[in-house]
Amino acid sequence: MSEELVLDEFETDAVGELLNVAVSRSAVALSRMIGQTVAMSVPVVRMLPRDEALRTIEGGRPSSLIAVGEQFSGPFSGSALLVFPELRSLRLVQAIVGDGMSLEDIAELAEEAMTEVGNIILNSCLSGMANMLGCRIEATLPSCYQGTGEQIFRRTIRDSHDGSILFMSIDFSIRNRDVGGYIVLILDLNAINNLREALAGYAAGLMEPKPGNGNANNGGVNAAG
Amino acid sequence: MPPGDLGADTAFDPAPDLPEGPTPPSAAVLLRCLEGLDMGVVIVDARAAILYWNHWMSRHSGVPRRSAVGARLEALFPSIAQGRLAGAVEDAIATGLSAYISNSVNASLFPLLRNDGIVDEPVAQSIVVRPVQVNGATGCLIQVFDESASVARERKLREQRNARYHAVIEAAQDSFVTIDESGIIQWINPAAERKFGRRLDDLLGSHVSLLLPAACDASAFDGGLTEMTLVDVAGRAFDAEISTSHWTSNGVRCHTLFIRDVTERNQAAEELRQSQRMQSLGKLVGGIAHEFNNLLMVIRANVELLKSDLGDAELRDFADEIAQAANRGATLTNGLLSFARKQPLRPETLALADVVEQTLRLAAPTLGALVSCKVEQEGGTLHVEADRTQLQNAILNLLFNARDAMPLGGSIRIVLASDEEERFCRIRVADTGLGMPPDVLERACEPFFSTKDAGRGTGLGLSMVMGFVRQSGGRFELESEPGRGTAATAWLPRVRAAAAAREGGAEEDTPPPLPPRRILLVEDDPQVRSAVQAMLGGAGHAVTAVEDGFEALELLDAEGFDLLVSDVVLPRGMSGALLAREARLAFPGLPVVLMSGYNELDPAMTAAITESVDILRKPFSRPDLERVMRAALVAR
Ligand SMILES: Nc1ncnc2c1ncn2[C@@H]1O[C@H](COP(=O)(O)OP(=O)(O)OP(=O)(O)O)[C@@H](O)[C@H]1O
Ligand SMILES: [Mg+2]
């Protein structure tokens, strides 16, 4: 059982590649939105137990974090979180709205801006997954959370969660400013299994999208391949 | 379009709660409600063509429903193809994702106008995009919220908040700089812009070390008050005192540095320290001079006794040499005392022109042939209230400085005048000499400051003049320019003619010797005591000498005396002043002469001495003693 909850090295690498493609797609979206070049990468993807994920996010001490979360469902369900230390999230927003504003004024629109940035990034990750799995993933509107990692996890991960946590760091570079955060995908059991299957197919070069429950309007999706 | 289709079977968007009850509102009612909504509602089908466009959208976009329906969004509004909206619609249809698009970070949303009949301002909007089942396929629901009111309200609140804050901050004279934890400048106030000559816009995002080179990061300001040297816009280094306040906003720890220029304050403190040092130096010098005066007193008195007993002319010449040496010593201690502003002054009313005249006569030989000197007097005869010897001394010092400044010769011009309110007399000594550069001018009056060779100048001249003038209640000023000469001006309290008239001529007559008197001498220093005793005895008086005030009072009580001569400083807690007062209480009208080594008479003591006490300055000669005794006895 526990073995099944873990992706092996190859699978993890494959997810990493996939998400890098997805994230660079959102970089394009962000660049277009703010009229500046945005570069994004997902250097490391790991499967982590909840506690370790929490420790990594908090970076050793409980500090204030900002998270944007979405829940998704379908053949592939769970929730997705984009997490930044609050200070860095302000940097990110400052990078987005430009230097002309003081941190104080930025703080006022930080939540809105973060929500939106999270929305863009998480959506592209999810649609990347959906494309690969050849299914639809329906996601809620993003919500913004603020607090320590523990508080955020408690509000976004069910206590009874028995699935896995796909954990990755994400690096941004906007206006010569580097901002680092984390993407956390909390996958339900079914999702892991579906993901492994899809990855197996992916590995076998089966790029045929599986019949999902929607019309497979998957235009440029196979760019991932 | 059947309303049941809206939002149906999206997993996180359950069908809207329709009112429960037997009859749900009809499709027509629901549609009317959609039309009446105060927000935009757009529904697009799986091909992203518009299916529904509510009245609010028509009103604010200017695109009527009939033009909208069937068209694709990007075709209607090419500008939104650039923004996020188009992508979000695509994601919703293709994958089932929802999107939130806010006005604060997105520029190209729907081109909507307020259209409220007053102003045509753009609508600040935020948009929610969700997948929705339409006609059996996934389409998308777009909700457009009008945020104009809240945006305006927020802006107004922010302005209000900032107004109060800025009123304080912008009026401040100190520089304020706000930095974040890593030392990045977030904000500076106008005073800081002026002080450092940098604009806020240029500094935003820069590191604080740009303004404060010594500051690596914010941790430099964790220790409360710090001082450092900074450089202002003019390149001038200034002492900055920096206090810090920390605050946290949205998890970001910020530091506001309050930077105060304390250069002037530090200078004042330095000056105070300097003057306190001079004061204690003065005390020390005064103490030494006092001891010296006692010694000189002894030497002088004994030389005089010696001289009167010596028949041999050659030996008398030797004695004269000793007396002269003692006199020079007395002049020296006097100099020291006036620096310490401790020499006992004997102010009298003096005709200024006369004193100047006499002084010039004294100085003439030393001024030399190359230096000419002339005196001008403006207005009538001027009288001042000052100590004669000291005034002469001061003028001499100024004359010698002028001479030294004119090694190749030149002229000295002395002008005597009154100020306009006739409260002061002005004595101005101007030369045509070398003058002083500013740094010398600044320090010229400091004691021991001299540019002259060792042995030629002690640097006490001007400080003595300054000390004397100030002690006499006047003031002293120097003006000088290199190459153009120097003018020294002293103001001394002026005495009106009426008061001056009382000070008659008959000054210089040699009076007949006093008839023998019974004198009680009080002096604790045995040598001085015997010297003065010998002096008085030599003049034919009957002298009884004691060591302290208590003995003196007892004796006064037991025997009759014509005159009490006492030192000011006496042991056992009874000073000469106190003794004088006690003696006067017991024997009203008893003449008293106090001998003083220096100005031990502090104001409290002076108040204790009744006016009719005469002060005799040590070291004194027999004629001095005679003169003061006569004054004391005659006053009775
Ligand atoms: N009339 C003047 N012209 C130019 N420099 C002057 C003049 N008077 C004073 N100074 C400058 O100020 C210094 C201090 O003067 P001050 O009279 O106090 O001391 P001094 O003349 O050097 O020594 P002292 O007077 O004790 O023999 C002088 O050394 C000289 O440099
Ligand atoms: Mg001099």
XYZ file of C-alpha atoms in Angstrom, chain B:
636
model
C -31.567 29.028 -22.880
C -32.925 26.837 -20.129
C -31.853 28.140 -16.760
C -31.316 24.630 -15.442
C -28.295 24.458 -17.634
C -26.484 27.186 -15.755
C -23.729 25.842 -13.595
C -25.174 22.353 -13.662
C -22.912 19.455 -12.875
C -19.695 21.256 -12.219
C -18.236 19.466 -9.240
C -17.461 22.490 -7.091
C -20.256 24.605 -8.320
C -23.420 22.848 -7.372
C -26.636 24.001 -8.970
C -27.719 27.334 -7.532
C -30.026 27.078 -4.609
C -33.387 27.645 -6.162
C -36.039 28.720 -3.726
C -37.705 25.712 -2.242
C -41.405 25.303 -2.508
C -43.966 24.034 -4.802
C -43.396 26.474 -7.639
C -39.882 27.490 -8.584
C -39.751 30.754 -10.503
C -40.212 30.361 -14.176
C -37.419 30.672 -16.689
C -38.836 34.012 -17.742
C -38.638 35.343 -14.177
C -35.086 34.132 -13.772
C -34.093 35.707 -17.044
C -35.633 39.015 -15.982
C -33.575 38.799 -12.815
C -30.389 38.223 -14.823
C -31.242 41.271 -16.882
C -31.761 43.299 -13.789
C -28.466 42.318 -12.096
C -26.046 45.075 -11.180
C -23.187 43.120 -12.616
C -22.173 41.769 -15.961
C -23.132 38.235 -16.942
C -21.833 36.658 -20.115
C -22.250 33.046 -21.157
C -20.192 31.601 -23.978
C -20.549 28.216 -25.601
C -17.978 25.528 -26.226
C -16.693 27.414 -29.274
C -16.287 30.574 -27.189
C -19.093 32.321 -28.986
C -21.380 34.499 -26.907
C -24.682 32.910 -25.999
C -25.935 35.398 -23.490
C -25.054 39.027 -22.816
C -27.005 40.728 -20.075
C -28.334 44.261 -19.997
C -25.566 45.503 -17.647
C -22.961 44.429 -20.217
C -24.799 46.197 -23.018
C -25.128 49.348 -20.994
C -21.481 49.568 -19.947
C -19.811 48.202 -23.066
C -22.004 49.984 -25.577
C -22.411 46.698 -27.424
C -26.097 45.760 -27.686
C -27.144 42.194 -27.152
C -28.048 41.607 -30.749
C -24.493 42.468 -31.870
C -22.963 40.470 -29.071
C -24.797 37.207 -29.313
C -23.097 34.824 -31.705
C -19.858 36.794 -31.815
C -16.614 35.576 -30.291
C -15.255 37.669 -27.429
C -11.933 38.516 -29.055
C -13.725 39.573 -32.199
C -15.859 42.024 -30.246
C -12.978 43.321 -28.103
C -9.616 42.749 -29.761
C -7.861 44.263 -26.742
C -8.816 41.426 -24.400
C -7.018 38.888 -26.584
C -3.833 40.271 -25.052
C -4.979 39.784 -21.495
C -5.764 36.922 -19.249
C -9.467 36.767 -19.905
C -9.199 34.970 -23.237
C -6.896 32.328 -21.789
C -9.100 31.841 -18.782
C -12.136 31.281 -20.996
C -10.162 28.735 -22.968
C -9.020 26.916 -19.807
C -12.551 26.817 -18.468
C -13.928 25.314 -21.651
C -11.078 22.926 -22.390
C -10.136 21.719 -18.910
C -12.809 22.874 -16.523
C -10.672 25.349 -14.581
C -11.955 28.507 -12.944
C -10.222 31.830 -12.900
C -10.255 35.022 -10.898
C -9.062 38.109 -12.670
C -8.647 41.266 -10.618
C -8.489 44.889 -11.586
C -5.447 45.548 -9.461
C -3.034 43.612 -11.624
C -4.695 43.375 -15.021
C -4.840 46.175 -17.483
C -6.855 44.817 -20.378
C -10.207 43.578 -19.186
C -13.501 44.562 -20.783
C -13.461 48.133 -22.084
C -16.369 49.245 -19.960
C -17.455 52.742 -19.045
C -19.357 53.854 -15.972
C -21.971 55.419 -18.231
C -23.691 56.968 -15.238
C -24.529 60.158 -17.077
C -22.061 62.203 -15.071
C -18.593 61.102 -16.011
C -17.443 58.501 -18.413
C -14.878 56.795 -16.320
C -13.746 53.265 -16.977
C -15.273 50.612 -14.780
C -12.779 49.058 -12.372
C -13.774 45.443 -12.742
C -12.881 42.043 -11.489
C -13.940 38.966 -13.365
C -14.705 35.406 -12.420
C -14.644 32.762 -15.106
C -16.147 29.331 -14.496
C -16.902 26.340 -16.635
C -20.593 25.735 -17.117
C -22.645 23.165 -18.988
C -24.480 24.774 -21.858
C -26.555 22.870 -24.323
C -24.848 19.611 -23.440
C -21.287 20.813 -23.772
C -18.892 22.750 -21.566
C -19.150 26.446 -22.033
C -18.251 29.183 -19.685
C -19.862 31.687 -17.402
C -18.236 35.088 -17.075
C -19.214 37.294 -14.169
C -18.096 40.887 -14.215
C -18.113 42.784 -10.912
C -18.028 46.554 -10.737
C -15.290 47.442 -8.241
C -15.252 51.149 -9.044
C -16.872 52.193 -5.800
C -14.566 50.161 -3.592
C -11.506 51.186 -5.561
C -12.491 54.821 -5.138
C -13.212 54.296 -1.483
C -9.889 52.627 -0.890
C -8.065 55.345 -2.700
C -9.839 57.948 -0.622
C -9.084 56.142 2.618
C -5.504 55.794 1.620
C -5.275 59.452 0.781
C -6.868 60.408 4.066
C -4.549 58.198 5.991
C -1.575 59.418 4.071
C -2.572 63.068 4.423
C -2.368 63.026 8.179
C 0.766 61.011 8.128
C 2.427 63.153 5.539
C 1.512 66.358 7.303
C 3.703 65.193 10.140
C 6.396 63.525 8.140
C 6.820 66.164 5.513
C 7.032 69.053 7.914
C 9.730 67.299 9.903
C 13.197 68.801 9.887
C 14.849 65.475 10.556
C 15.443 62.938 7.850
C 13.341 59.779 7.907
C 14.347 56.723 5.957
C 12.362 53.500 5.923
C 14.148 50.314 5.018
C 13.187 46.657 5.032
C 15.096 43.939 6.791
C 17.650 43.538 4.066
C 18.337 47.266 4.060
C 16.424 48.137 0.897
C 15.086 51.682 0.980
C 11.305 51.749 0.927
C 10.690 55.390 1.540
C 12.336 58.673 2.548
C 10.762 61.958 3.603
C 11.300 65.331 1.923
C 13.768 66.426 4.616
C 15.902 63.423 3.709
C 15.550 64.222 0.023
C 16.890 67.685 0.737
C 19.591 66.599 3.126
C 21.052 63.957 0.853
C 20.082 65.576 -2.417
C 18.456 62.387 -3.702
C 14.918 61.911 -4.865
C 12.691 59.247 -3.396
C 12.011 57.854 -6.855
C 15.697 57.321 -7.488
C 16.301 55.714 -4.132
C 13.397 53.263 -3.999
C 14.817 49.782 -4.115
C 18.383 50.952 -3.472
C 20.376 49.794 -0.510
C 20.547 52.024 2.522
C 24.360 52.025 2.430
C 23.992 54.477 -0.424
C 23.019 57.099 2.175
C 24.618 55.545 5.247
C 27.826 53.934 4.049
C 28.477 52.372 7.446
C 25.214 50.461 7.431
C 25.409 46.941 6.011
C 21.854 45.971 6.822
C 19.019 46.695 9.158
C 20.716 44.886 12.027
C 22.994 47.906 12.349
C 20.008 49.723 13.802
C 18.922 47.258 16.435
C 20.869 48.915 19.197
C 18.753 51.984 19.863
C 20.527 55.280 19.359
C 23.565 55.245 17.101
C 25.792 58.002 15.909
C 27.657 58.065 12.645
C 29.210 60.533 10.315
C 27.343 61.057 7.073
C 27.829 63.263 4.078
C 25.143 65.650 2.919
C 24.302 66.898 -0.527
C 26.954 69.608 -0.341
C 29.597 67.022 0.440
C 29.810 68.275 3.992
C 30.357 65.637 6.651
C 27.896 65.890 9.513
C 27.336 64.067 12.792
C 24.146 62.090 12.537
C 22.265 60.735 15.485
C 20.049 57.898 14.375
C 17.161 56.478 16.321
C 15.182 53.616 14.946
C 11.662 52.338 15.180
C 10.704 48.877 14.042
C 7.339 47.890 12.739
C 5.851 44.997 10.930
C 3.486 45.358 8.061
C 2.080 42.258 6.390
C 4.840 40.141 7.778
C 7.568 42.466 6.559
C 9.744 43.895 9.308
C 10.559 47.473 8.483
C 12.850 49.958 10.167
C 12.323 53.655 10.078
C 15.509 55.563 10.765
C 15.200 59.028 12.220
C 18.338 60.862 11.264
C 19.130 64.057 13.094
C 22.014 66.347 12.268
C 23.668 66.925 15.636
C 26.788 68.632 14.372
C 25.941 71.911 16.066
C 24.939 70.237 19.282
C 28.163 68.286 19.361
C 30.117 71.438 18.680
C 28.406 73.229 21.515
C 29.145 70.319 23.815
C 32.760 70.364 22.708
C 32.947 74.089 23.384
C 31.418 73.602 26.781
C 33.938 70.895 27.551
C 36.693 73.194 26.376
C 35.495 76.043 28.516
C 35.127 73.786 31.521
C 38.699 72.723 30.985
C 39.757 76.352 30.831
C 37.821 76.964 33.991
C 39.588 74.270 35.950
C 42.873 75.361 34.471
C 41.984 78.846 35.650
C 41.353 77.572 39.152
C 44.667 75.810 39.221
C 46.522 78.818 37.896
C 44.716 81.061 40.344
C 45.769 78.837 43.235
C 49.409 78.859 42.196
C 49.393 82.592 41.674
C 47.947 83.043 45.122
C 50.806 81.112 46.705
C 53.272 83.054 44.629
C 51.842 86.350 45.679
C 52.354 85.421 49.283
C 55.986 84.597 48.577
C 56.524 87.802 46.648
C 54.899 89.687 49.431
C 57.472 88.309 51.839
C 60.367 89.018 49.508
C 59.246 92.515 48.795
C 58.503 93.496 52.367
C 61.845 92.157 53.529
C 63.749 93.867 50.756
C 62.183 97.126 51.773
C 63.177 96.581 55.378
C 66.633 95.675 54.245
C 66.912 98.787 52.132
C 65.920 101.104 54.928
C 68.626 99.585 57.154
C 71.385 99.528 54.552
C 73.827 102.389 54.469
C 76.040 101.027 51.684
C 74.873 102.294 48.288
C 76.191 99.237 46.467
C 74.318 96.863 48.735
C 71.220 98.962 48.256
C 71.553 98.484 44.530
C 71.550 94.730 45.118
C 68.434 95.081 47.198
C 66.852 97.096 44.397
C 67.609 94.272 41.995
C 65.775 91.877 44.276
C 62.846 94.275 44.544
C 62.659 94.599 40.771
C 62.751 90.850 40.296
C 59.910 90.552 42.774
C 57.989 93.190 40.880
C 58.395 91.315 37.625
C 57.195 88.195 39.384
C 54.166 90.104 40.601
C 53.375 91.233 37.056
C 53.557 87.650 35.913
C 51.220 86.319 38.561
C 48.896 89.162 37.769
C 48.840 88.030 34.171
C 48.009 84.525 35.243
C 45.304 85.789 37.501
C 43.645 87.864 34.867
C 43.563 84.862 32.597
C 41.843 83.064 35.405
C 39.668 86.165 35.725
C 40.605 86.083 39.335
C 42.638 89.142 39.838
C 40.960 91.356 42.343
C 39.849 94.360 40.371
C 39.759 97.707 41.956
C 37.413 99.514 39.674
C 37.533 103.248 39.826
C 36.251 105.995 37.647
C 38.915 106.828 35.125
C 39.217 109.467 32.473
C 39.811 107.254 29.508
C 41.933 109.663 27.507
C 44.289 110.159 30.467
C 44.836 106.453 30.969
C 45.528 105.978 27.274
C 47.904 108.890 27.309
C 49.863 107.518 30.264
C 49.970 104.066 28.752
C 51.310 105.394 25.470
C 54.018 107.193 27.327
C 54.964 103.911 29.012
C 54.886 102.010 25.753
C 56.596 104.515 23.512
C 60.145 103.244 24.036
C 59.195 99.691 23.174
C 57.045 100.557 20.171
C 60.127 101.733 18.318
C 60.642 104.454 15.796
C 59.011 102.633 12.888
C 55.615 102.558 14.517
C 53.601 105.722 14.715
C 50.651 106.042 16.986
C 47.805 108.481 17.185
C 44.801 108.814 19.432
C 41.424 110.147 18.370
C 38.630 110.932 20.731
C 35.082 111.203 19.494
C 32.809 113.421 21.537
C 33.637 114.845 24.952
C 35.613 113.427 27.815
C 34.840 109.802 28.464
C 34.942 108.142 31.826
C 34.971 104.426 32.455
C 34.612 102.314 35.509
C 37.619 99.972 35.556
C 40.765 98.914 37.314
C 43.487 101.348 36.321
C 46.432 98.976 36.281
C 44.532 96.325 34.400
C 43.250 98.788 31.852
C 46.773 99.981 31.249
C 47.905 96.413 30.989
C 45.216 95.639 28.444
C 46.078 98.623 26.291
C 49.746 97.731 26.488
C 48.994 94.218 25.309
C 47.062 95.506 22.346
C 49.844 97.954 21.493
C 52.493 95.245 21.667
C 50.436 92.890 19.498
C 50.079 95.683 16.964
C 53.775 96.347 17.039
C 54.581 92.659 16.601
C 52.270 92.543 13.606
C 54.194 95.388 11.947
C 57.813 94.269 11.844
C 58.502 96.727 9.030
C 56.686 99.529 10.726
C 53.239 101.019 10.313
C 50.730 103.010 12.245
C 48.474 102.379 15.179
C 45.273 104.270 15.483
C 43.468 104.410 18.789
C 39.896 105.639 18.724
C 37.948 106.390 21.879
C 34.215 106.758 21.540
C 30.938 106.154 23.267
C 28.237 103.796 22.069
C 24.912 105.270 21.137
C 23.134 104.554 24.363
C 26.126 106.007 26.204
C 26.381 102.895 28.265
C 29.790 101.863 27.068
C 33.049 103.443 26.026
C 34.708 101.948 23.023
C 38.471 101.643 22.838
C 39.568 100.605 19.421
C 43.195 99.825 18.625
C 43.752 99.340 14.891
C 47.002 98.522 13.166
C 48.145 98.285 9.566
C 50.009 95.056 10.148
C 49.951 91.556 8.761
C 46.503 90.660 10.003
C 45.381 87.155 10.860
C 44.048 84.300 8.781
C 40.641 83.077 9.972
C 41.969 80.096 11.895
C 44.358 82.285 13.907
C 41.669 84.915 14.441
C 39.388 82.249 15.802
C 41.882 81.137 18.386
C 43.729 84.389 19.139
C 42.006 84.915 22.468
C 42.648 81.423 23.717
C 45.085 81.376 26.582
C 48.498 80.140 25.552
C 47.689 80.448 21.890
C 50.552 82.204 20.183
C 52.068 82.207 16.738
C 55.150 83.853 18.088
C 58.431 82.125 18.773
C 58.829 80.463 22.102
C 60.145 83.067 24.504
C 58.612 85.926 22.549
C 54.961 85.265 23.150
C 53.248 83.436 25.955
C 49.863 83.608 24.279
C 48.363 85.172 27.368
C 48.043 88.714 26.049
C 44.660 88.664 24.435
C 43.163 86.201 26.863
C 44.134 88.603 29.613
C 42.555 91.503 27.789
C 39.446 89.472 27.176
C 39.314 88.296 30.782
C 39.754 91.768 32.157
C 37.191 93.384 29.859
C 34.590 90.757 30.591
C 35.239 90.860 34.284
C 34.734 94.606 34.155
C 31.331 94.072 32.595
C 32.293 94.867 29.019
C 33.061 92.927 25.907
C 35.917 92.445 23.512
C 36.069 91.896 19.785
C 38.743 91.258 17.190
C 38.501 91.948 13.484
C 41.273 91.047 11.167
C 42.069 90.311 7.580
C 45.341 88.947 6.355
C 47.426 91.715 4.835
C 45.014 94.447 5.877
C 45.628 94.774 9.572
C 43.762 94.107 12.750
C 41.388 96.073 14.908
C 40.808 95.162 18.524
C 37.836 96.754 20.239
C 37.001 96.770 23.898
C 33.779 98.115 25.366
C 33.947 99.164 29.012
C 31.076 100.401 31.171
C 30.798 104.150 30.808
C 30.397 106.495 33.753
C 28.331 109.649 33.285
C 30.053 112.972 33.650
C 28.201 113.853 36.882
C 29.427 110.773 38.656
C 32.862 111.233 37.199
C 33.095 114.792 38.474
C 33.179 113.570 42.051
C 36.419 111.791 41.246
C 38.483 114.886 41.632
C 42.047 115.503 40.554
C 44.159 115.439 43.742
C 45.196 111.895 43.039
C 48.881 111.919 42.674
C 49.922 114.108 45.612
C 52.163 112.391 48.077
C 50.289 112.616 51.333
C 52.000 113.134 54.675
C 52.741 109.943 56.611
C 49.999 108.670 58.888
C 50.277 109.278 62.596
C 51.018 106.117 64.597
C 48.035 103.841 65.066
C 47.195 100.712 67.018
C 46.778 98.029 64.451
C 45.523 94.458 64.775
C 47.016 92.283 62.025
C 45.411 88.916 61.215
C 47.350 86.639 58.849
C 47.856 82.888 59.013
C 51.017 82.673 56.872
C 53.847 83.323 59.377
C 56.224 84.814 56.812
C 53.661 87.158 55.351
C 52.564 88.013 58.857
C 55.995 89.031 59.973
C 56.687 90.880 56.700
C 53.538 92.964 56.994
C 54.128 93.414 60.678
C 57.615 94.748 59.932
C 56.210 97.052 57.247
C 53.658 98.505 59.613
C 56.112 98.640 62.477
C 58.613 100.421 60.256
C 56.021 103.105 59.635
C 55.758 103.669 63.345
C 52.531 101.847 64.114
C 51.899 99.598 67.074
C 51.084 96.206 65.642
C 49.592 93.162 67.293
C 49.611 90.127 65.078
C 47.407 87.046 65.413
C 46.764 83.922 63.322
C 43.034 83.636 63.022
C 39.730 85.398 63.308
C 38.729 84.040 66.673
C 41.892 85.222 68.333
C 41.378 88.541 66.624
C 37.866 88.977 67.966
C 39.024 88.155 71.473
C 41.798 90.688 71.260
C 39.559 93.331 69.788
C 37.325 92.834 72.759
C 40.168 93.002 75.265
C 42.152 95.895 73.829
C 41.312 98.916 71.762
C 42.499 99.138 68.119
C 42.343 101.901 65.524
C 42.483 99.566 62.525
C 41.987 95.939 61.648
C 44.190 94.569 58.835
C 43.282 91.031 57.873
C 43.960 88.444 55.195
C 40.878 87.315 53.320
C 41.648 83.617 53.586
C 41.860 82.586 57.223
C 41.792 79.190 58.942
C 39.207 77.669 61.272
C 36.235 78.590 59.194
C 36.286 82.307 59.804
C 37.251 84.211 56.700
C 38.496 87.760 56.689
C 35.139 88.873 55.363
C 33.332 87.220 58.220
C 35.767 88.627 60.714
C 35.277 92.076 59.258
C 31.545 91.806 59.637
C 31.725 90.472 63.176
C 34.210 93.144 64.165
C 31.989 95.813 62.681
C 29.004 94.501 64.599
C 30.925 94.703 67.874
C 32.783 97.907 67.073
C 30.809 99.975 64.623
C 33.027 102.293 62.649
C 36.177 100.207 63.091
C 38.274 100.703 59.936
C 39.062 97.440 58.203
C 41.564 96.639 55.456
C 41.430 93.214 53.799
C 44.496 91.789 52.068
C 43.762 89.566 49.151
C 46.044 87.265 47.189
C 43.559 86.910 44.415
C 39.894 87.139 43.893
C 38.849 84.842 46.688
C 35.913 87.103 47.218
C 33.078 85.184 45.741
C 29.790 87.045 45.367
C 28.377 85.642 48.587
C 31.377 86.908 50.492
C 31.321 90.243 48.788
C 27.759 90.680 49.920
C 28.884 89.986 53.461
C 31.424 92.784 53.369
C 30.086 96.196 54.016
C 31.052 98.810 51.535
C 33.561 100.536 53.782
C 36.004 97.680 53.782
C 39.092 98.398 51.730
C 40.818 95.744 49.746
C 44.577 95.610 49.439
C 45.959 93.486 46.699
C 48.963 91.293 47.439
C 51.792 91.688 46.892
C 51.745 95.275 48.004
C 54.415 97.781 48.817
C 54.537 100.108 51.745
C 53.076 103.046 49.802
C 50.189 100.792 48.697
C 49.555 99.863 52.271
C 49.756 103.468 53.399
C 47.300 104.588 50.730
C 44.703 101.963 51.561
C 45.055 102.482 55.295
C 44.629 106.187 54.840
C 41.498 105.629 52.773
C 40.117 103.326 55.435
C 40.897 105.667 58.290
C 39.709 108.785 56.522
C 36.410 107.206 55.571
C 35.491 107.026 59.235
